[in-house]
Amino acid sequence: PKGFQHACSPQTGRSASPVAIRRSLSFAAWPAGAGNVRLNSAAILREDNLYRKKQEAEAQMLAAYEQELRDSSEFDAWQARMRAEDEEQRLAEVERRRIE
């Protein structure tokens, strides 16, 4: 690339340090079409698998919502409250033991 040659050229008066090279090889120095990635069958299968997993998780969430006719946000909030209370009780017990 042009940036690399410029950083290493004797006319710039700079040595080709890694920092200078890294600065000169910014993303703007690369042509726009240079980053094309060919999709092979493995990449397509990975994308398909990821898409299917997301669809399956969404379908399970909808099925659970239909069966229970509610979402789990209420339960999750209750569970978080109870865990916080348990943690407070545990810390109070530790403090009580430390004082004794």
mmCIF file of N, CA and C in Angstrom:
data_model
loop_
_atom_site.group_PDB
_atom_site.id
_atom_site.type_symbol
_atom_site.label_atom_id
_atom_site.label_comp_id
_atom_site.label_asym_id
_atom_site.label_seq_id
_atom_site.Cartn_x
_atom_site.Cartn_y
_atom_site.Cartn_z
ATOM 1 N N PRO A 1 0.813 -1.190 0.000
ATOM 2 C CA PRO A 1 0.000 0.000 0.000
ATOM 3 C C PRO A 1 0.859 1.257 0.000
ATOM 4 N N LYS A 2 0.262 2.304 -0.435
ATOM 5 C CA LYS A 2 0.951 3.569 -0.569
ATOM 6 C C LYS A 2 1.455 4.089 0.779
ATOM 7 N N GLY A 3 0.672 3.924 1.856
ATOM 8 C CA GLY A 3 1.062 4.419 3.176
ATOM 9 C C GLY A 3 2.317 3.751 3.694
ATOM 10 N N PHE A 4 2.467 2.468 3.437
ATOM 11 C CA PHE A 4 3.642 1.739 3.903
ATOM 12 C C PHE A 4 4.886 2.236 3.185
ATOM 13 N N GLN A 5 4.791 2.411 1.880
ATOM 14 C CA GLN A 5 5.937 2.895 1.117
ATOM 15 C C GLN A 5 6.313 4.299 1.543
ATOM 16 N N HIS A 6 5.339 5.106 1.837
ATOM 17 C CA HIS A 6 5.608 6.477 2.253
ATOM 18 C C HIS A 6 6.320 6.495 3.604
ATOM 19 N N ALA A 7 5.916 5.652 4.547
ATOM 20 C CA ALA A 7 6.524 5.632 5.874
ATOM 21 C C ALA A 7 7.948 5.119 5.821
ATOM 22 N N CYS A 8 8.260 4.275 4.863
ATOM 23 C CA CYS A 8 9.583 3.676 4.781
ATOM 24 C C CYS A 8 10.507 4.406 3.819
ATOM 25 N N SER A 9 10.022 5.406 3.121
ATOM 26 C CA SER A 9 10.857 6.060 2.120
ATOM 27 C C SER A 9 11.892 6.957 2.790
ATOM 28 N N PRO A 10 13.081 7.083 2.197
ATOM 29 C CA PRO A 10 14.116 7.927 2.779
ATOM 30 C C PRO A 10 13.780 9.411 2.669
ATOM 31 N N GLN A 11 12.858 9.809 1.792
ATOM 32 C CA GLN A 11 12.531 11.218 1.649
ATOM 33 C C GLN A 11 11.769 11.750 2.858
ATOM 34 N N THR A 12 11.085 10.887 3.573
ATOM 35 C CA THR A 12 10.314 11.360 4.720
ATOM 36 C C THR A 12 11.215 11.683 5.891
ATOM 37 N N GLY A 13 12.423 11.129 5.905
ATOM 38 C CA GLY A 13 13.339 11.392 6.999
ATOM 39 C C GLY A 13 12.993 10.632 8.268
ATOM 40 N N ARG A 14 12.087 9.723 8.142
ATOM 41 C CA ARG A 14 11.684 8.942 9.323
ATOM 42 C C ARG A 14 12.139 7.508 9.138
ATOM 43 N N SER A 15 12.393 6.872 10.243
ATOM 44 C CA SER A 15 12.685 5.446 10.162
ATOM 45 C C SER A 15 11.362 4.693 10.099
ATOM 46 N N ALA A 16 11.426 3.490 9.684
ATOM 47 C CA ALA A 16 10.207 2.691 9.541
ATOM 48 C C ALA A 16 9.890 2.014 10.858
ATOM 49 N N SER A 17 9.559 2.809 11.867
ATOM 50 C CA SER A 17 9.201 2.227 13.158
ATOM 51 C C SER A 17 7.801 1.628 13.061
ATOM 52 N N PRO A 18 7.511 0.664 13.910
ATOM 53 C CA PRO A 18 6.172 0.050 13.866
ATOM 54 C C PRO A 18 5.060 1.062 14.101
ATOM 55 N N VAL A 19 5.318 2.066 14.923
ATOM 56 C CA VAL A 19 4.283 3.069 15.191
ATOM 57 C C VAL A 19 4.002 3.880 13.930
ATOM 58 N N ALA A 20 5.073 4.274 13.233
ATOM 59 C CA ALA A 20 4.886 5.058 12.009
ATOM 60 C C ALA A 20 4.174 4.237 10.947
ATOM 61 N N ILE A 21 4.535 2.992 10.836
ATOM 62 C CA ILE A 21 3.890 2.136 9.843
ATOM 63 C C ILE A 21 2.424 1.941 10.196
ATOM 64 N N ARG A 22 2.138 1.717 11.477
ATOM 65 C CA ARG A 22 0.761 1.504 11.905
ATOM 66 C C ARG A 22 -0.079 2.754 11.635
ATOM 67 N N ARG A 23 0.504 3.933 11.886
ATOM 68 C CA ARG A 23 -0.236 5.169 11.638
ATOM 69 C C ARG A 23 -0.468 5.382 10.147
ATOM 70 N N SER A 24 0.518 5.030 9.340
ATOM 71 C CA SER A 24 0.389 5.285 7.911
ATOM 72 C C SER A 24 -0.548 4.295 7.231
ATOM 73 N N LEU A 25 -0.777 3.162 7.848
ATOM 74 C CA LEU A 25 -1.650 2.145 7.250
ATOM 75 C C LEU A 25 -3.059 2.258 7.801
ATOM 76 N N SER A 26 -3.578 3.451 7.829
ATOM 77 C CA SER A 26 -4.937 3.622 8.323
ATOM 78 C C SER A 26 -5.909 2.982 7.341
ATOM 79 N N PHE A 27 -7.136 2.829 7.783
ATOM 80 C CA PHE A 27 -8.134 2.200 6.928
ATOM 81 C C PHE A 27 -8.438 3.062 5.710
ATOM 82 N N ALA A 28 -8.206 4.352 5.804
ATOM 83 C CA ALA A 28 -8.487 5.232 4.683
ATOM 84 C C ALA A 28 -7.513 4.987 3.537
ATOM 85 N N ALA A 29 -6.332 4.424 3.814
ATOM 86 C CA ALA A 29 -5.331 4.194 2.780
ATOM 87 C C ALA A 29 -5.696 3.012 1.892
ATOM 88 N N TRP A 30 -6.557 2.130 2.356
ATOM 89 C CA TRP A 30 -6.926 0.949 1.580
ATOM 90 C C TRP A 30 -8.072 1.278 0.643
ATOM 91 N N PRO A 31 -8.050 0.732 -0.554
ATOM 92 C CA PRO A 31 -9.165 0.957 -1.481
ATOM 93 C C PRO A 31 -10.454 0.355 -0.928
ATOM 94 N N ALA A 32 -11.565 0.934 -1.326
ATOM 95 C CA ALA A 32 -12.857 0.520 -0.778
ATOM 96 C C ALA A 32 -13.203 -0.917 -1.135
ATOM 97 N N GLY A 33 -12.845 -1.407 -2.296
ATOM 98 C CA GLY A 33 -13.232 -2.745 -2.715
ATOM 99 C C GLY A 33 -12.256 -3.828 -2.304
ATOM 100 N N ALA A 34 -11.226 -3.499 -1.547
ATOM 101 C CA ALA A 34 -10.187 -4.471 -1.221
ATOM 102 C C ALA A 34 -10.623 -5.456 -0.144
ATOM 103 N N GLY A 35 -11.716 -5.201 0.544
ATOM 104 C CA GLY A 35 -12.112 -6.046 1.658
ATOM 105 C C GLY A 35 -13.178 -7.065 1.326
ATOM 106 N N ASN A 36 -13.329 -7.430 0.087
ATOM 107 C CA ASN A 36 -14.339 -8.414 -0.279
ATOM 108 C C ASN A 36 -13.943 -9.784 0.247
ATOM 109 N N VAL A 37 -14.891 -10.431 0.862
ATOM 110 C CA VAL A 37 -14.664 -11.767 1.402
ATOM 111 C C VAL A 37 -15.530 -12.740 0.633
ATOM 112 N N ARG A 38 -14.897 -13.780 0.133
ATOM 113 C CA ARG A 38 -15.654 -14.783 -0.602
ATOM 114 C C ARG A 38 -16.386 -15.673 0.390
ATOM 115 N N LEU A 39 -17.647 -15.924 0.119
ATOM 116 C CA LEU A 39 -18.423 -16.813 0.965
ATOM 117 C C LEU A 39 -18.293 -18.228 0.430
ATOM 118 N N ASN A 40 -17.732 -19.099 1.259
ATOM 119 C CA ASN A 40 -17.675 -20.495 0.867
ATOM 120 C C ASN A 40 -18.831 -21.230 1.555
ATOM 121 N N SER A 41 -18.940 -22.497 1.302
ATOM 122 C CA SER A 41 -20.083 -23.245 1.843
ATOM 123 C C SER A 41 -20.045 -23.303 3.363
ATOM 124 N N ALA A 42 -18.857 -23.348 3.978
ATOM 125 C CA ALA A 42 -18.768 -23.388 5.443
ATOM 126 C C ALA A 42 -19.287 -22.095 6.058
ATOM 127 N N ALA A 43 -18.939 -20.956 5.468
ATOM 128 C CA ALA A 43 -19.420 -19.671 5.984
ATOM 129 C C ALA A 43 -20.931 -19.564 5.841
ATOM 130 N N ILE A 44 -21.453 -20.031 4.734
ATOM 131 C CA ILE A 44 -22.904 -19.988 4.522
ATOM 132 C C ILE A 44 -23.610 -20.890 5.522
ATOM 133 N N LEU A 45 -23.057 -22.069 5.766
ATOM 134 C CA LEU A 45 -23.665 -22.987 6.737
ATOM 135 C C LEU A 45 -23.609 -22.425 8.151
ATOM 136 N N ARG A 46 -22.507 -21.739 8.499
ATOM 137 C CA ARG A 46 -22.414 -21.116 9.823
ATOM 138 C C ARG A 46 -23.473 -20.039 9.989
ATOM 139 N N GLU A 47 -23.627 -19.200 8.986
ATOM 140 C CA GLU A 47 -24.644 -18.147 9.035
ATOM 141 C C GLU A 47 -26.039 -18.753 9.138
ATOM 142 N N ASP A 48 -26.298 -19.809 8.379
ATOM 143 C CA ASP A 48 -27.598 -20.464 8.415
ATOM 144 C C ASP A 48 -27.859 -21.056 9.791
ATOM 145 N N ASN A 49 -26.847 -21.682 10.383
ATOM 146 C CA ASN A 49 -26.986 -22.266 11.713
ATOM 147 C C ASN A 49 -27.281 -21.186 12.756
ATOM 148 N N LEU A 50 -26.577 -20.070 12.681
ATOM 149 C CA LEU A 50 -26.814 -18.965 13.606
ATOM 150 C C LEU A 50 -28.232 -18.433 13.458
ATOM 151 N N TYR A 51 -28.679 -18.269 12.228
ATOM 152 C CA TYR A 51 -30.030 -17.773 11.967
ATOM 153 C C TYR A 51 -31.074 -18.734 12.518
ATOM 154 N N ARG A 52 -30.860 -20.041 12.296
ATOM 155 C CA ARG A 52 -31.815 -21.045 12.797
ATOM 156 C C ARG A 52 -31.858 -21.067 14.321
ATOM 157 N N LYS A 53 -30.702 -20.912 14.976
ATOM 158 C CA LYS A 53 -30.673 -20.877 16.447
ATOM 159 C C LYS A 53 -31.453 -19.685 16.972
ATOM 160 N N LYS A 54 -31.282 -18.533 16.334
ATOM 161 C CA LYS A 54 -32.025 -17.348 16.759
ATOM 162 C C LYS A 54 -33.518 -17.551 16.570
ATOM 163 N N GLN A 55 -33.905 -18.142 15.449
ATOM 164 C CA GLN A 55 -35.321 -18.406 15.200
ATOM 165 C C GLN A 55 -35.877 -19.379 16.227
ATOM 166 N N GLU A 56 -35.103 -20.424 16.549
ATOM 167 C CA GLU A 56 -35.554 -21.424 17.521
ATOM 168 C C GLU A 56 -35.735 -20.805 18.899
ATOM 169 N N ALA A 57 -34.794 -19.967 19.318
ATOM 170 C CA ALA A 57 -34.908 -19.314 20.621
ATOM 171 C C ALA A 57 -36.130 -18.404 20.663
ATOM 172 N N GLU A 58 -36.376 -17.687 19.587
ATOM 173 C CA GLU A 58 -37.537 -16.809 19.517
ATOM 174 C C GLU A 58 -38.829 -17.621 19.550
ATOM 175 N N ALA A 59 -38.849 -18.750 18.850
ATOM 176 C CA ALA A 59 -40.036 -19.604 18.840
ATOM 177 C C ALA A 59 -40.295 -20.199 20.221
ATOM 178 N N GLN A 60 -39.237 -20.591 20.933
ATOM 179 C CA GLN A 60 -39.403 -21.127 22.283
ATOM 180 C C GLN A 60 -39.951 -20.062 23.225
ATOM 181 N N MET A 61 -39.454 -18.838 23.078
ATOM 182 C CA MET A 61 -39.932 -17.756 23.926
ATOM 183 C C MET A 61 -41.413 -17.480 23.655
ATOM 184 N N LEU A 62 -41.805 -17.485 22.388
ATOM 185 C CA LEU A 62 -43.212 -17.280 22.054
ATOM 186 C C LEU A 62 -44.081 -18.424 22.547
ATOM 187 N N ALA A 63 -43.583 -19.649 22.425
ATOM 188 C CA ALA A 63 -44.359 -20.808 22.899
ATOM 189 C C ALA A 63 -44.549 -20.746 24.411
ATOM 190 N N ALA A 64 -43.489 -20.369 25.131
ATOM 191 C CA ALA A 64 -43.602 -20.250 26.592
ATOM 192 C C ALA A 64 -44.588 -19.145 26.954
ATOM 193 N N TYR A 65 -44.558 -18.052 26.218
ATOM 194 C CA TYR A 65 -45.488 -16.961 26.474
ATOM 195 C C TYR A 65 -46.919 -17.408 26.233
ATOM 196 N N GLU A 66 -47.142 -18.159 25.155
ATOM 197 C CA GLU A 66 -48.496 -18.633 24.861
ATOM 198 C C GLU A 66 -48.985 -19.620 25.901
ATOM 199 N N GLN A 67 -48.110 -20.499 26.378
ATOM 200 C CA GLN A 67 -48.513 -21.496 27.366
ATOM 201 C C GLN A 67 -48.814 -20.857 28.711
ATOM 202 N N GLU A 68 -47.981 -19.920 29.094
ATOM 203 C CA GLU A 68 -48.129 -19.319 30.420
ATOM 204 C C GLU A 68 -48.987 -18.061 30.384
ATOM 205 N N LEU A 69 -49.241 -17.552 29.193
ATOM 206 C CA LEU A 69 -50.004 -16.332 28.984
ATOM 207 C C LEU A 69 -49.451 -15.150 29.786
ATOM 208 N N ARG A 70 -48.157 -15.133 29.931
ATOM 209 C CA ARG A 70 -47.464 -14.016 30.566
ATOM 210 C C ARG A 70 -46.007 -14.100 30.162
ATOM 211 N N ASP A 71 -45.301 -13.006 30.333
ATOM 212 C CA ASP A 71 -43.869 -13.072 30.097
ATOM 213 C C ASP A 71 -43.165 -13.250 31.437
ATOM 214 N N SER A 72 -41.924 -13.583 31.382
ATOM 215 C CA SER A 72 -41.192 -13.919 32.601
ATOM 216 C C SER A 72 -40.600 -12.702 33.293
ATOM 217 N N SER A 73 -40.881 -11.497 32.820
ATOM 218 C CA SER A 73 -40.265 -10.309 33.417
ATOM 219 C C SER A 73 -40.710 -10.114 34.864
ATOM 220 N N GLU A 74 -41.965 -10.424 35.158
ATOM 221 C CA GLU A 74 -42.460 -10.290 36.536
ATOM 222 C C GLU A 74 -41.719 -11.264 37.459
ATOM 223 N N PHE A 75 -41.571 -12.499 37.019
ATOM 224 C CA PHE A 75 -40.853 -13.479 37.820
ATOM 225 C C PHE A 75 -39.389 -13.096 37.969
ATOM 226 N N ASP A 76 -38.780 -12.622 36.894
ATOM 227 C CA ASP A 76 -37.376 -12.226 36.956
ATOM 228 C C ASP A 76 -37.170 -11.086 37.944
ATOM 229 N N ALA A 77 -38.095 -10.130 37.972
ATOM 230 C CA ALA A 77 -37.990 -9.023 38.931
ATOM 231 C C ALA A 77 -38.128 -9.538 40.359
ATOM 232 N N TRP A 78 -39.098 -10.438 40.588
ATOM 233 C CA TRP A 78 -39.272 -11.020 41.925
ATOM 234 C C TRP A 78 -38.018 -11.790 42.339
ATOM 235 N N GLN A 79 -37.480 -12.563 41.425
ATOM 236 C CA GLN A 79 -36.290 -13.350 41.721
ATOM 237 C C GLN A 79 -35.108 -12.443 42.071
ATOM 238 N N ALA A 80 -34.945 -11.360 41.355
ATOM 239 C CA ALA A 80 -33.856 -10.418 41.644
ATOM 240 C C ALA A 80 -34.048 -9.783 43.007
ATOM 241 N N ARG A 81 -35.302 -9.420 43.345
ATOM 242 C CA ARG A 81 -35.589 -8.856 44.674
ATOM 243 C C ARG A 81 -35.253 -9.845 45.771
ATOM 244 N N MET A 82 -35.655 -11.096 45.598
ATOM 245 C CA MET A 82 -35.394 -12.113 46.617
ATOM 246 C C MET A 82 -33.890 -12.366 46.769
ATOM 247 N N ARG A 83 -33.183 -12.396 45.669
ATOM 248 C CA ARG A 83 -31.733 -12.593 45.741
ATOM 249 C C ARG A 83 -31.071 -11.433 46.471
ATOM 250 N N ALA A 84 -31.545 -10.212 46.230
ATOM 251 C CA ALA A 84 -30.988 -9.044 46.918
ATOM 252 C C ALA A 84 -31.266 -9.134 48.418
ATOM 253 N N GLU A 85 -32.490 -9.550 48.787
ATOM 254 C CA GLU A 85 -32.822 -9.707 50.200
ATOM 255 C C GLU A 85 -31.972 -10.799 50.849
ATOM 256 N N ASP A 86 -31.781 -11.901 50.153
ATOM 257 C CA ASP A 86 -30.938 -12.976 50.683
ATOM 258 C C ASP A 86 -29.509 -12.494 50.897
ATOM 259 N N GLU A 87 -29.024 -11.706 49.958
ATOM 260 C CA GLU A 87 -27.660 -11.184 50.088
ATOM 261 C C GLU A 87 -27.558 -10.226 51.274
ATOM 262 N N GLU A 88 -28.589 -9.395 51.467
ATOM 263 C CA GLU A 88 -28.597 -8.501 52.626
ATOM 264 C C GLU A 88 -28.610 -9.299 53.924
ATOM 265 N N GLN A 89 -29.400 -10.353 53.977
ATOM 266 C CA GLN A 89 -29.451 -11.192 55.183
ATOM 267 C C GLN A 89 -28.114 -11.871 55.418
ATOM 268 N N ARG A 90 -27.476 -12.320 54.365
ATOM 269 C CA ARG A 90 -26.179 -12.969 54.501
ATOM 270 C C ARG A 90 -25.134 -11.983 55.022
ATOM 271 N N LEU A 91 -25.145 -10.764 54.487
ATOM 272 C CA LEU A 91 -24.192 -9.754 54.950
ATOM 273 C C LEU A 91 -24.459 -9.358 56.400
ATOM 274 N N ALA A 92 -25.735 -9.275 56.777
ATOM 275 C CA ALA A 92 -26.079 -8.961 58.175
ATOM 276 C C ALA A 92 -25.591 -10.071 59.095
ATOM 277 N N GLU A 93 -25.729 -11.314 58.667
ATOM 278 C CA GLU A 93 -25.258 -12.447 59.469
ATOM 279 C C GLU A 93 -23.737 -12.421 59.609
ATOM 280 N N VAL A 94 -23.050 -12.110 58.536
ATOM 281 C CA VAL A 94 -21.587 -12.018 58.591
ATOM 282 C C VAL A 94 -21.167 -10.905 59.539
ATOM 283 N N GLU A 95 -21.847 -9.757 59.464
ATOM 284 C CA GLU A 95 -21.536 -8.624 60.347
ATOM 285 C C GLU A 95 -21.808 -8.986 61.798
ATOM 286 N N ARG A 96 -22.927 -9.692 62.039
ATOM 287 C CA ARG A 96 -23.263 -10.103 63.398
ATOM 288 C C ARG A 96 -22.195 -11.047 63.947
ATOM 289 N N ARG A 97 -21.739 -11.985 63.136
ATOM 290 C CA ARG A 97 -20.689 -12.904 63.579
ATOM 291 C C ARG A 97 -19.367 -12.181 63.831
ATOM 292 N N ARG A 98 -19.077 -11.180 63.016
ATOM 293 C CA ARG A 98 -17.828 -10.449 63.172
ATOM 294 C C ARG A 98 -17.828 -9.647 64.479
ATOM 295 N N ILE A 99 -19.000 -9.107 64.842
ATOM 296 C CA ILE A 99 -19.107 -8.345 66.085
ATOM 297 C C ILE A 99 -18.968 -9.230 67.309
ATOM 298 N N GLU A 100 -19.482 -10.445 67.244
ATOM 299 C CA GLU A 100 -19.434 -11.348 68.412
ATOM 300 C C GLU A 100 -18.083 -11.797 68.747
#
